[in-house]
PDB file of C-alpha atoms in Angstrom:
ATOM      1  CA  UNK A  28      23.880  36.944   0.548  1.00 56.00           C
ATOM      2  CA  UNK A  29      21.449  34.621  -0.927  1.00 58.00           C
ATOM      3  CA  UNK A  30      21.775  33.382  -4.357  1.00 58.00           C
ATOM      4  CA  UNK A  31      18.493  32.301  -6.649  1.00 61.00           C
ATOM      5  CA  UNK A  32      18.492  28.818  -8.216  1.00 52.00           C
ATOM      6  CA  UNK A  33      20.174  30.182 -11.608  1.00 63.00           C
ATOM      7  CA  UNK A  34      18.344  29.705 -14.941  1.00 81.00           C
ATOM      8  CA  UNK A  35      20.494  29.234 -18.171  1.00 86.00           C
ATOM      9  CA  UNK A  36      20.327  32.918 -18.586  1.00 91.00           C
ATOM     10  CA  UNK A  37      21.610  34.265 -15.556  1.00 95.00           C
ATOM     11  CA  UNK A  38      22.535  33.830 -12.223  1.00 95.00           C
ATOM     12  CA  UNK A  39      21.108  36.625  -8.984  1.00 96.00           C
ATOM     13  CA  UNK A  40      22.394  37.045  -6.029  1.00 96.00           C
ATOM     14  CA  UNK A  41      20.497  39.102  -3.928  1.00 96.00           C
ATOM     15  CA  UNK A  42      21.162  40.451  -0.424  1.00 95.00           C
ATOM     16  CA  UNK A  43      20.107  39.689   2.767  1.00 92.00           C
ATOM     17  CA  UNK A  44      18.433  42.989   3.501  1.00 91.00           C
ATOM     18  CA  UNK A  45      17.983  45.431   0.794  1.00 92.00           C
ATOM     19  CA  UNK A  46      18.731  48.580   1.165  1.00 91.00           C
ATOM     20  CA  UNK A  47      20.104  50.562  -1.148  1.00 95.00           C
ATOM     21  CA  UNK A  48      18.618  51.750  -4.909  1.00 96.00           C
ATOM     22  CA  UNK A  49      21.819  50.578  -6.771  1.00 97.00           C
ATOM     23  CA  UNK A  50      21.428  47.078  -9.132  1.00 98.00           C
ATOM     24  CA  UNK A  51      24.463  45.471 -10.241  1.00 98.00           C
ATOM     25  CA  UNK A  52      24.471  43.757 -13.776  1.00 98.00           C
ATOM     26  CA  UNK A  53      26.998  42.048 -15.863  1.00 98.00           C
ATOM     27  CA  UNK A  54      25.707  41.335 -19.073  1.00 98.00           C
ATOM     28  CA  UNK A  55      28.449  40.037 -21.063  1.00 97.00           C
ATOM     29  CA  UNK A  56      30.918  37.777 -18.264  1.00 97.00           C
ATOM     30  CA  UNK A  57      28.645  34.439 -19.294  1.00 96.00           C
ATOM     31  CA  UNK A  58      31.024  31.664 -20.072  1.00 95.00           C
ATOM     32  CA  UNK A  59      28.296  28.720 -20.331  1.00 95.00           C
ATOM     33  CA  UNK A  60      29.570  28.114 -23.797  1.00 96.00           C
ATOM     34  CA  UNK A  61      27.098  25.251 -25.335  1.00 95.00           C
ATOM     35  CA  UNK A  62      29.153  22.298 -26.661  1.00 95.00           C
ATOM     36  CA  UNK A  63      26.845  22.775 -29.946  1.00 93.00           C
ATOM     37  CA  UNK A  64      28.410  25.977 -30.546  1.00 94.00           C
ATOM     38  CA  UNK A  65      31.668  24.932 -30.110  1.00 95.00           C
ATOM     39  CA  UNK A  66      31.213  21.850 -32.475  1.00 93.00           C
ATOM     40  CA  UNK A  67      30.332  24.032 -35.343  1.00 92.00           C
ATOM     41  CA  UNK A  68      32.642  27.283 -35.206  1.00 95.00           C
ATOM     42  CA  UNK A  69      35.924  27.442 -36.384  1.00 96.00           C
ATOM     43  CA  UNK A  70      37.235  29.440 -33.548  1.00 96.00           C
ATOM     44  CA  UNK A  71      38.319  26.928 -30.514  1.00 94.00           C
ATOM     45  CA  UNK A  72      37.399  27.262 -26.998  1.00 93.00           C
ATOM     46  CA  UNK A  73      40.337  30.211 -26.345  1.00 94.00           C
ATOM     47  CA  UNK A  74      39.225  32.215 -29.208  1.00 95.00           C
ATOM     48  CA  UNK A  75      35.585  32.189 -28.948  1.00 96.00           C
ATOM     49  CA  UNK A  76      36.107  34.220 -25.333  1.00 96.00           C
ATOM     50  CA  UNK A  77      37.794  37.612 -26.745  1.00 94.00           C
ATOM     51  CA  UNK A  78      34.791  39.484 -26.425  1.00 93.00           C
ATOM     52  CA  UNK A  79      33.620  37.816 -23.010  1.00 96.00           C
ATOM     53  CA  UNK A  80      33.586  40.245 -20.753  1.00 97.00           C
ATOM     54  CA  UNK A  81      35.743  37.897 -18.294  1.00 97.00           C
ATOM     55  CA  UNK A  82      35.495  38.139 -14.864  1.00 97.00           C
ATOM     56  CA  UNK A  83      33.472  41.129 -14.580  1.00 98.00           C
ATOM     57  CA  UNK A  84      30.967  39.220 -12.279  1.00 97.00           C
ATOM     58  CA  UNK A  85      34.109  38.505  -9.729  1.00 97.00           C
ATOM     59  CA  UNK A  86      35.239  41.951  -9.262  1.00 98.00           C
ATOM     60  CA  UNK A  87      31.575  43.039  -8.585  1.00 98.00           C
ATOM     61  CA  UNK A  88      30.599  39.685  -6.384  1.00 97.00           C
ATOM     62  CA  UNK A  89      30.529  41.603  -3.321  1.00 96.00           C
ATOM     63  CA  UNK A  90      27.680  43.867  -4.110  1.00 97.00           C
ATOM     64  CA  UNK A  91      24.939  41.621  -1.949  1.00 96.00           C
ATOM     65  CA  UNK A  92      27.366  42.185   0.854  1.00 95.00           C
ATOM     66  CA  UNK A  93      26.721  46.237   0.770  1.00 94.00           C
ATOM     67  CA  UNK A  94      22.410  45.548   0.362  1.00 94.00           C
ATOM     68  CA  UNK A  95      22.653  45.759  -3.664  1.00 96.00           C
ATOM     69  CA  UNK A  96      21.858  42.601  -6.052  1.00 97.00           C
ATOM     70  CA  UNK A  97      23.726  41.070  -8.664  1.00 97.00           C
ATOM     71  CA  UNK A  98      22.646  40.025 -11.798  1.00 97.00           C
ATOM     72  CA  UNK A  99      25.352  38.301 -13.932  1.00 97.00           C
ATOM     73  CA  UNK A 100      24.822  36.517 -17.532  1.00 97.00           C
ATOM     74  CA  UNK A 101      25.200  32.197 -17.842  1.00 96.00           C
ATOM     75  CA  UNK A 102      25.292  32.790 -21.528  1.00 95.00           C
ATOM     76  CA  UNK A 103      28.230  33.648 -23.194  1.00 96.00           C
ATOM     77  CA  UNK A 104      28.218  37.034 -25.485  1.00 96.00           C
ATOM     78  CA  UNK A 105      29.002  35.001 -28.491  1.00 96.00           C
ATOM     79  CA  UNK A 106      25.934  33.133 -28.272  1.00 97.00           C
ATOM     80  CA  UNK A 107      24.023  36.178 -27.488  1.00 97.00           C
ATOM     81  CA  UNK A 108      24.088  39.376 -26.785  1.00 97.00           C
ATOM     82  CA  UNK A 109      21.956  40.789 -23.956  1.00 98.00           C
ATOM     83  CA  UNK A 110      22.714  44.372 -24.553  1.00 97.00           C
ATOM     84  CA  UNK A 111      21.236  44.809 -27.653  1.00 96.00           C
ATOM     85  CA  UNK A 112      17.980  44.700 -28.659  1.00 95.00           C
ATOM     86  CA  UNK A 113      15.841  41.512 -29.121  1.00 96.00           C
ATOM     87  CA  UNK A 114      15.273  42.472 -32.411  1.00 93.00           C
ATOM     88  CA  UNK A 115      18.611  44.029 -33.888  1.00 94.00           C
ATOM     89  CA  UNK A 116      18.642  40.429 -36.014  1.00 95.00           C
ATOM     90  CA  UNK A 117      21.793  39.965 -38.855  1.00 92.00           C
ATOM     91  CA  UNK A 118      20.583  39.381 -42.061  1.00 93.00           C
ATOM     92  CA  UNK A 119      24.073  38.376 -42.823  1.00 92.00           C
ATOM     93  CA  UNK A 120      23.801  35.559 -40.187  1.00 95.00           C
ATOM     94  CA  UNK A 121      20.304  34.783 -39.607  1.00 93.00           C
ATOM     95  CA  UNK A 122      18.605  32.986 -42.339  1.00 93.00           C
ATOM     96  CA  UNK A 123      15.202  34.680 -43.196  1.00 85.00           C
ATOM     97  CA  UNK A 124      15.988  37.789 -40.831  1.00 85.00           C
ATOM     98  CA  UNK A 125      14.624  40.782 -42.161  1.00 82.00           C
ATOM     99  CA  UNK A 126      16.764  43.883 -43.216  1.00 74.00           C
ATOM    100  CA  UNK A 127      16.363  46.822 -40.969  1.00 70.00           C
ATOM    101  CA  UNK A 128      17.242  50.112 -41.204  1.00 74.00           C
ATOM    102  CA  UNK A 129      21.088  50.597 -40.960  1.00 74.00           C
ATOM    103  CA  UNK A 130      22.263  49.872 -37.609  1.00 82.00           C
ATOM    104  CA  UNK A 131      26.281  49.460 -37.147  1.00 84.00           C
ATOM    105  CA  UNK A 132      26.188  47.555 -34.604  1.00 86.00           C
ATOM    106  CA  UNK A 133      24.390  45.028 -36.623  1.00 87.00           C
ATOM    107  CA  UNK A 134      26.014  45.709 -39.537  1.00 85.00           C
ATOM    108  CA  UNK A 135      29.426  45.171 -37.862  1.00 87.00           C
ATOM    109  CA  UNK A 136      28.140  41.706 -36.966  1.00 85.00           C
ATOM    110  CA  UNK A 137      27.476  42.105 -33.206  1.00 91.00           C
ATOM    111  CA  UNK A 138      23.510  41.800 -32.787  1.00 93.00           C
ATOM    112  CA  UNK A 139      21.762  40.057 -30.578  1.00 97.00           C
ATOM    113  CA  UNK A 140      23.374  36.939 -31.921  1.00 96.00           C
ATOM    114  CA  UNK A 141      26.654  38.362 -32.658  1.00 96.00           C
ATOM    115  CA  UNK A 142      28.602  36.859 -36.175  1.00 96.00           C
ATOM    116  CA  UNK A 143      31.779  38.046 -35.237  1.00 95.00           C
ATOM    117  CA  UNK A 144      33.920  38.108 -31.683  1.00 94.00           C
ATOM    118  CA  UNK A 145      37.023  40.543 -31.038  1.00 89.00           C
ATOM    119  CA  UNK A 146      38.943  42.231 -33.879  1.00 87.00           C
ATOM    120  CA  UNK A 147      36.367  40.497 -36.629  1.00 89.00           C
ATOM    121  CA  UNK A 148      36.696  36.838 -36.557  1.00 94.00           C
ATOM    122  CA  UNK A 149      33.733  35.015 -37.442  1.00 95.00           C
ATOM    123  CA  UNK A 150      31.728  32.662 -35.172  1.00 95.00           C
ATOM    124  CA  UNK A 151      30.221  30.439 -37.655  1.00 95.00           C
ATOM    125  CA  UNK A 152      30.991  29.200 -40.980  1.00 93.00           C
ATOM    126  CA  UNK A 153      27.482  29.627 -42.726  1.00 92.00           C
ATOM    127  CA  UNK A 154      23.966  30.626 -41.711  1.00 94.00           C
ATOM    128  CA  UNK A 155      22.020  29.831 -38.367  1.00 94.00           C
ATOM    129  CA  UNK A 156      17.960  29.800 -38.902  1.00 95.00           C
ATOM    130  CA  UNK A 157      15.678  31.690 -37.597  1.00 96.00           C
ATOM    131  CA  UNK A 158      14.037  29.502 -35.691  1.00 96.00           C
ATOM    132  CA  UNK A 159      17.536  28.763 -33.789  1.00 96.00           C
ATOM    133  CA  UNK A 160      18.122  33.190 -33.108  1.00 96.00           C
ATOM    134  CA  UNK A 161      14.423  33.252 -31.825  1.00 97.00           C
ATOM    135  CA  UNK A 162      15.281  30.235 -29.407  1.00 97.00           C
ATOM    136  CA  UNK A 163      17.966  31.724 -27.599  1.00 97.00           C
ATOM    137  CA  UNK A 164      15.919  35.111 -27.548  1.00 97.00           C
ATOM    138  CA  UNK A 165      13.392  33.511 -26.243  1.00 97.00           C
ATOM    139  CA  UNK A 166      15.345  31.315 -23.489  1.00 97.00           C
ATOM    140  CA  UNK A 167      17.921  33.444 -22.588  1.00 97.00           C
ATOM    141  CA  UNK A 168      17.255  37.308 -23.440  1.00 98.00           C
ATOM    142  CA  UNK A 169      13.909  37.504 -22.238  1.00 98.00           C
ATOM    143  CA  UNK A 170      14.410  35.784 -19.173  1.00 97.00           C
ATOM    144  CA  UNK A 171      17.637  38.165 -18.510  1.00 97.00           C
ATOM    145  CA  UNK A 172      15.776  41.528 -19.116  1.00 98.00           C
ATOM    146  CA  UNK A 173      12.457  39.997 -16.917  1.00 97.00           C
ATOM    147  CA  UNK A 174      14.482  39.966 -13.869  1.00 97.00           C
ATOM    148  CA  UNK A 175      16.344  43.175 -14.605  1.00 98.00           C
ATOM    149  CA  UNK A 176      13.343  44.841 -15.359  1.00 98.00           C
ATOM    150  CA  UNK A 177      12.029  43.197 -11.402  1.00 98.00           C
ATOM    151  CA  UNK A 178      14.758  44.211  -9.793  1.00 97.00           C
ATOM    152  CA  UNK A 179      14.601  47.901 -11.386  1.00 98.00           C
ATOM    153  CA  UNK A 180      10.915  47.833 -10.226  1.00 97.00           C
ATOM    154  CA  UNK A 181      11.559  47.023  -6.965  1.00 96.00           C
ATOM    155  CA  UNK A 182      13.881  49.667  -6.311  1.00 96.00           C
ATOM    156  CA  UNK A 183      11.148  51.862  -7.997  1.00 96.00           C
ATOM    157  CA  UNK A 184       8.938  51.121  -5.367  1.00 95.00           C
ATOM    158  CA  UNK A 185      10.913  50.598  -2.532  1.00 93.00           C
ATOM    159  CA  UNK A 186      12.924  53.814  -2.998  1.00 93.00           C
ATOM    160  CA  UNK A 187      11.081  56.217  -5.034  1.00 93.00           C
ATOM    161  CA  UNK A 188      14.344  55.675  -7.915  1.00 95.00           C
ATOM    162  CA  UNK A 189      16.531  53.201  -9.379  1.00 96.00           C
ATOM    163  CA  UNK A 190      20.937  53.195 -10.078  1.00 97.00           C
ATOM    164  CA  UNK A 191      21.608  50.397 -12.274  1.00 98.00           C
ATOM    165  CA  UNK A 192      24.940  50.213 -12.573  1.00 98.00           C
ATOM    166  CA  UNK A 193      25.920  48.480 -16.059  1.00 98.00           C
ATOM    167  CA  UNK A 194      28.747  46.260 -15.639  1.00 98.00           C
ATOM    168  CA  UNK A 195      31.604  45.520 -18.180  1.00 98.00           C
ATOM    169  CA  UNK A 196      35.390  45.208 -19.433  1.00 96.00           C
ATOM    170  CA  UNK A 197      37.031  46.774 -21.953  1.00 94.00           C
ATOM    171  CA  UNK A 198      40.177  45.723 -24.385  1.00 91.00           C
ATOM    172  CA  UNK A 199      43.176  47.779 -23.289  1.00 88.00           C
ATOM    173  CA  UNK A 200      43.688  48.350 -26.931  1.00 83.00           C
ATOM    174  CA  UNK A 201      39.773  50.252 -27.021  1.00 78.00           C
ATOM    175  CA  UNK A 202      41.821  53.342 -25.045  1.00 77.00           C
ATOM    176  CA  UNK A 203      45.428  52.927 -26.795  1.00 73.00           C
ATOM    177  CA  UNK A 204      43.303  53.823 -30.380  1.00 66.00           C
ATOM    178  CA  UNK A 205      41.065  56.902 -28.641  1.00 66.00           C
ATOM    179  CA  UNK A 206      43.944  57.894 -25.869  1.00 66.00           C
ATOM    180  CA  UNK A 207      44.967  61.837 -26.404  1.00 70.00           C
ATOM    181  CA  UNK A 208      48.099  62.419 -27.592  1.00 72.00           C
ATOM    182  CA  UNK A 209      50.228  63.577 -23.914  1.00 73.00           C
ATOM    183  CA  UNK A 210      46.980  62.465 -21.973  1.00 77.00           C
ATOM    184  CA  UNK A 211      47.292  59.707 -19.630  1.00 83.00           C
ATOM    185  CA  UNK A 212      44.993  57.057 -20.669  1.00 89.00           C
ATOM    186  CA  UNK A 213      41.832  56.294 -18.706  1.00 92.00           C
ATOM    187  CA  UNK A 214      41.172  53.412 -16.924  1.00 95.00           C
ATOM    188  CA  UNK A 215      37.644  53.598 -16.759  1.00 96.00           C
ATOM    189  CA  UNK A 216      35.319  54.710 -19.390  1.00 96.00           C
ATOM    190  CA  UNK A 217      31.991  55.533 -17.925  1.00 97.00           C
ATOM    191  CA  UNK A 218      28.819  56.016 -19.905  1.00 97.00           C
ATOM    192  CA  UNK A 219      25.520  57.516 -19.579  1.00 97.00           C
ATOM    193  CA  UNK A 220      24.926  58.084 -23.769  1.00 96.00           C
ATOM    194  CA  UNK A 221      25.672  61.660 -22.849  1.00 95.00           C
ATOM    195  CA  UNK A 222      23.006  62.547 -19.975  1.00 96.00           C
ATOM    196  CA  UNK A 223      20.136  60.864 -21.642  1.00 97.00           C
ATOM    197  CA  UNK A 224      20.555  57.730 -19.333  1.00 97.00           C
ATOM    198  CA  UNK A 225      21.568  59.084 -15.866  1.00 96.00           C
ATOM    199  CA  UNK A 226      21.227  62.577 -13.596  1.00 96.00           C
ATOM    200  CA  UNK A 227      24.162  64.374 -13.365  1.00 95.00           C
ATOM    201  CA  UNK A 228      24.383  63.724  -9.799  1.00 94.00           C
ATOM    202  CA  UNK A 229      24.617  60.169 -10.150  1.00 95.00           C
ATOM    203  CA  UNK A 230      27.027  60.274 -12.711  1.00 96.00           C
ATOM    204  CA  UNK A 231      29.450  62.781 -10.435  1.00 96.00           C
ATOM    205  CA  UNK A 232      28.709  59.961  -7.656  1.00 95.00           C
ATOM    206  CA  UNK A 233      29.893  57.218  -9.814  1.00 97.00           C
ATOM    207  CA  UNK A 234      32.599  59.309 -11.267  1.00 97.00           C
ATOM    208  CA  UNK A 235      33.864  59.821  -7.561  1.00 96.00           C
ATOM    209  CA  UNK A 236      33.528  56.371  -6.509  1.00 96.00           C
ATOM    210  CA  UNK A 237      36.374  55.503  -9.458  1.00 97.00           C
ATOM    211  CA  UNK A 238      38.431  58.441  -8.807  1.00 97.00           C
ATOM    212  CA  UNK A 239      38.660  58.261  -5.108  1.00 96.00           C
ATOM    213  CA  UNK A 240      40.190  54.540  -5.541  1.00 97.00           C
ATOM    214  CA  UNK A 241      42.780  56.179  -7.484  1.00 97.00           C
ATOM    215  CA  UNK A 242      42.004  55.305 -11.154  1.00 97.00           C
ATOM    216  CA  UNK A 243      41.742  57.800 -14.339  1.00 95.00           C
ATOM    217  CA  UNK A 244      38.129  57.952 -15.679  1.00 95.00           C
ATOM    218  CA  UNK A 245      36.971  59.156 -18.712  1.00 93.00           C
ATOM    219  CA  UNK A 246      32.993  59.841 -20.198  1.00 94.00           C
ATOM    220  CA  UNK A 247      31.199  58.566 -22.670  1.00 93.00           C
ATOM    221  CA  UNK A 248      34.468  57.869 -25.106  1.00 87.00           C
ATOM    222  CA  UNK A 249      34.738  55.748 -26.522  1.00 89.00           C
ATOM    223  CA  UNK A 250      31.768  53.861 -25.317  1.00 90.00           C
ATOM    224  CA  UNK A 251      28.828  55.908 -24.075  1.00 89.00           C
ATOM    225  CA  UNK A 252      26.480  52.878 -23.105  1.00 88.00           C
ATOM    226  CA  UNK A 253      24.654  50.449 -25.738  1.00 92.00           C
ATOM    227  CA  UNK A 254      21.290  48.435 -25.161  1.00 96.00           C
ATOM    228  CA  UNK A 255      20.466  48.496 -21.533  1.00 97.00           C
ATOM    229  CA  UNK A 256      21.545  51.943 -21.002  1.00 97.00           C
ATOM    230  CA  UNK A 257      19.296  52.856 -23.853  1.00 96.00           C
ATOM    231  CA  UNK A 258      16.639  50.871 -22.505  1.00 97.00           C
ATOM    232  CA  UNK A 259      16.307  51.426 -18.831  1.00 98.00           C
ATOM    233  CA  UNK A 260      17.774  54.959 -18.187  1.00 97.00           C
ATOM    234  CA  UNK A 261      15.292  57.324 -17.509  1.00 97.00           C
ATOM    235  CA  UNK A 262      16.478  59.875 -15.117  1.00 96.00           C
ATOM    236  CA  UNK A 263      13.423  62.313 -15.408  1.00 96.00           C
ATOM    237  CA  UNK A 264      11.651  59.394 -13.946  1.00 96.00           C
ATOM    238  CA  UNK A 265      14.288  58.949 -10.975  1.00 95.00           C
ATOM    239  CA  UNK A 266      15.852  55.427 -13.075  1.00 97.00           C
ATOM    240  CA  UNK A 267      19.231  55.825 -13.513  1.00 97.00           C
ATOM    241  CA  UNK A 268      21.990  53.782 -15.704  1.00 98.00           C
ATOM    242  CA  UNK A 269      25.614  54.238 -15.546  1.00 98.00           C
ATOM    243  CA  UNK A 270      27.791  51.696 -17.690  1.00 98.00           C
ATOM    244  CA  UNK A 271      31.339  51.198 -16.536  1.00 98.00           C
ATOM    245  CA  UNK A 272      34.214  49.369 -18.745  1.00 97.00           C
ATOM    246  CA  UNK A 273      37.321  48.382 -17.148  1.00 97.00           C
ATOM    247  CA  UNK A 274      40.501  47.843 -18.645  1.00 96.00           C
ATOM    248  CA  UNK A 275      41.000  44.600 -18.878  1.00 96.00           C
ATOM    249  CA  UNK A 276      44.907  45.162 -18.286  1.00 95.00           C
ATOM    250  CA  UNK A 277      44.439  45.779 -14.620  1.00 97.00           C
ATOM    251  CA  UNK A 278      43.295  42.656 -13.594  1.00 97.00           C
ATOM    252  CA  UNK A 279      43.870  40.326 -16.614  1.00 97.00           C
ATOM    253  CA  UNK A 280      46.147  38.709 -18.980  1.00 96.00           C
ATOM    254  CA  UNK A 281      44.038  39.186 -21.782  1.00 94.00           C
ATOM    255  CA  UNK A 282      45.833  37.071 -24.094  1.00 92.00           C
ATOM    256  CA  UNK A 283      45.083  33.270 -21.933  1.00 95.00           C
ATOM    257  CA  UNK A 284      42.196  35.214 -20.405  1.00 96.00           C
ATOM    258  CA  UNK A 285      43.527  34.462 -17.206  1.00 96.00           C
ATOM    259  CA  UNK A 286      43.803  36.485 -13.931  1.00 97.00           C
ATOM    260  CA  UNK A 287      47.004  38.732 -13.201  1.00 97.00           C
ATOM    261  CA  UNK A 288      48.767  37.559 -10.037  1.00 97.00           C
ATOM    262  CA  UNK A 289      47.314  40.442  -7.961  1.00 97.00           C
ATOM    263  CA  UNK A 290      44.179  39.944  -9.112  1.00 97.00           C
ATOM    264  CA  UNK A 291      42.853  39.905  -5.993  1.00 97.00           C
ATOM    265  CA  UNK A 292      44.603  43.370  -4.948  1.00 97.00           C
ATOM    266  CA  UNK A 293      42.232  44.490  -8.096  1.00 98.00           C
ATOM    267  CA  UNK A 294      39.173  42.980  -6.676  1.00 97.00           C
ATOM    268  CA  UNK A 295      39.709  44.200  -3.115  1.00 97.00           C
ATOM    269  CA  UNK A 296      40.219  47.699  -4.621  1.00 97.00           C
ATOM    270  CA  UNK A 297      36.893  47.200  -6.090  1.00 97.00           C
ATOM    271  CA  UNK A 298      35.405  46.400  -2.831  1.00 97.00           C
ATOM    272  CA  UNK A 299      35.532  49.495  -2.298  1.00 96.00           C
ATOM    273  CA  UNK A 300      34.120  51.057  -5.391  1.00 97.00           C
ATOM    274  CA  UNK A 301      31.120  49.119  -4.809  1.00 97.00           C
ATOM    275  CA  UNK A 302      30.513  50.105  -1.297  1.00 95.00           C
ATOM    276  CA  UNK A 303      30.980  53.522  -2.226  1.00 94.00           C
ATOM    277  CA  UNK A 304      28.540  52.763  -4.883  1.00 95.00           C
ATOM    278  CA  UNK A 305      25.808  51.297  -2.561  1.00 94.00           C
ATOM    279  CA  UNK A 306      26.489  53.499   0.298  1.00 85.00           C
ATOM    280  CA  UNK A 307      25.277  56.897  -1.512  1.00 70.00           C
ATOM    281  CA  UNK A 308      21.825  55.155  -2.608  1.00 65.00           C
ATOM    282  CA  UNK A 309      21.536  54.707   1.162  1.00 67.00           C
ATOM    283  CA  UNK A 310      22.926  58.610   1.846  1.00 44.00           C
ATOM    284  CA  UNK A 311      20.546  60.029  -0.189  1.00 44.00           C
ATOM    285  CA  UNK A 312      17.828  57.900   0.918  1.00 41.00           C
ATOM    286  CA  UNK A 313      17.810  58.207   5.362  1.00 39.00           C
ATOM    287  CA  UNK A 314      14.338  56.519   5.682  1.00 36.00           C
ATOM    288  CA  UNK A 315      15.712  53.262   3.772  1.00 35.00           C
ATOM    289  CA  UNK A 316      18.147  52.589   6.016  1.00 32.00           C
ATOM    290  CA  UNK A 317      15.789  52.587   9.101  1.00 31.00           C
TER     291      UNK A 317
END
């Protein structure tokens, strides 16, 4: 495995021989939290992490191990957001900002530079200029989706198609408020915004992977993939994007945002998603593996 010198955006580790389709990604397990940011919100340093997507980037380390990279976010979601859109700006939040058509994510105050962490409490106490949003777009977002958009293009041309695999944790309280009344709730919610971001087939292979390692998997509810998924799934052009959110209460306290004591049972388990991940981008491609 061979890691890139990280930027303040993100940090890559790619494999030693590439050979698989599939891209890992973690947009939201940043925890680089600026000490500006800290000095001027009212949440302290626990509370400011409820919507950090916690270590995310730990269960899916091993993916340079099975020939796929991993992409995983420096910056903390409650700085910015790097699956939304670079321009889905708060007017509530952002000085000058101008007001877009209705967007609820925006309007729920979790843009690009969110206003708000989990269950609604705000980040700041006032305003932030524009000048200060563009900044981190500029420094961090941009930088983020450039080498996601690479490593998408290399698997373009190196395989003929691309399996991004979008990478995030869910609050076990998300599936308590959309379980079925009788149903077993899942433990997996996988999303590709209803086909429009990955080919049935990939999605079935994905589903499988999850299943076969013994956890219950739902689709597309409650979450059926945001930004990136949007953005980068294009299955009539062989570019795929599956977003998976994990409970959180399988590997995490989520209350000190600390790791259960089998945490590493967890992880191993998801050893073994991955390589069943990685291993049918090789299956389906025979020359690649060569």
């Amino acid at each position: 495995m061979q890691a890139t010198v990280p930027s303040p955006a993100f940090s890559l580790f790619r494999p030693g021989r590439r050979d698989t389709p599939v891209i890992f990604s973690s947009p939201h397990s940043g925890k680089d939290y600026p000490a500006a940011l800290l000095l001027r919100s009212p949440l302290d340093e626990h509370a400011i992490r409820s919507s950090e997507d916690a270590f995310v980037d730990e269960l899916f380390a091993r993916a340079p191990l099975w020939g796929a990279p991993l992409i995983a976010a420096r910056a903390p979601r409650a700085y910015i957001d790097l699956n939304r859109a670079a321009d889905e700006l708060d007017p509530a939040l952002i000085e000058g900002a101008i007001r877009a058509p209705h967007n609820p994510r925006v309007s729920s105050g979790l843009g690009v530079i969110p206003r708000v962490v989990a269950n609604g409490r705000a980040i700041y106490t006032g305003k932030i200029p524009l000048r200060e949003a563009q900044m981190r777009i500029d420094t961090l977002w941009h930088p983020y989706h450039q080498a996601l958009r690479t490593l998408i293009g290399e698997s373009m041309e190196m395989f003929g198609q691309a399996v991004l695999i979008d990478c995030h944790s869910m609050p076990h309280e998300a599936i308590e408020a959309h379980a079925r009344p009788g149903q077993p709730r899942p433990e997996v919610v996988l999303g590709d915004r209803f086909g429009a971001a990955a080919g049935r087939e990939v999605m079935e292979l994905v589903e499988t992977a999850f299943l076969e390692a013994g956890l219950r998997v739902a689709r597309n509810a409650p979450f059926a993939g945001a930004y990136i998924a949007q953005a980068y799934g294009r299955p009539s052009r062989s570019q795929h994007v599956v977003q998976i959110e994990i409970d959180r209460a399988l590997y995490m306290d989520e209350a000190r945002i600390e790791r259960r004591p089998d945490f590493a049972a967890f992880e191993a388990l998801m050893a073994g998603v991955i390589a069943r991940l990685s291993g049918f981008g090789r299956l389906s491609l025979p020359l690649a593996a060569e």
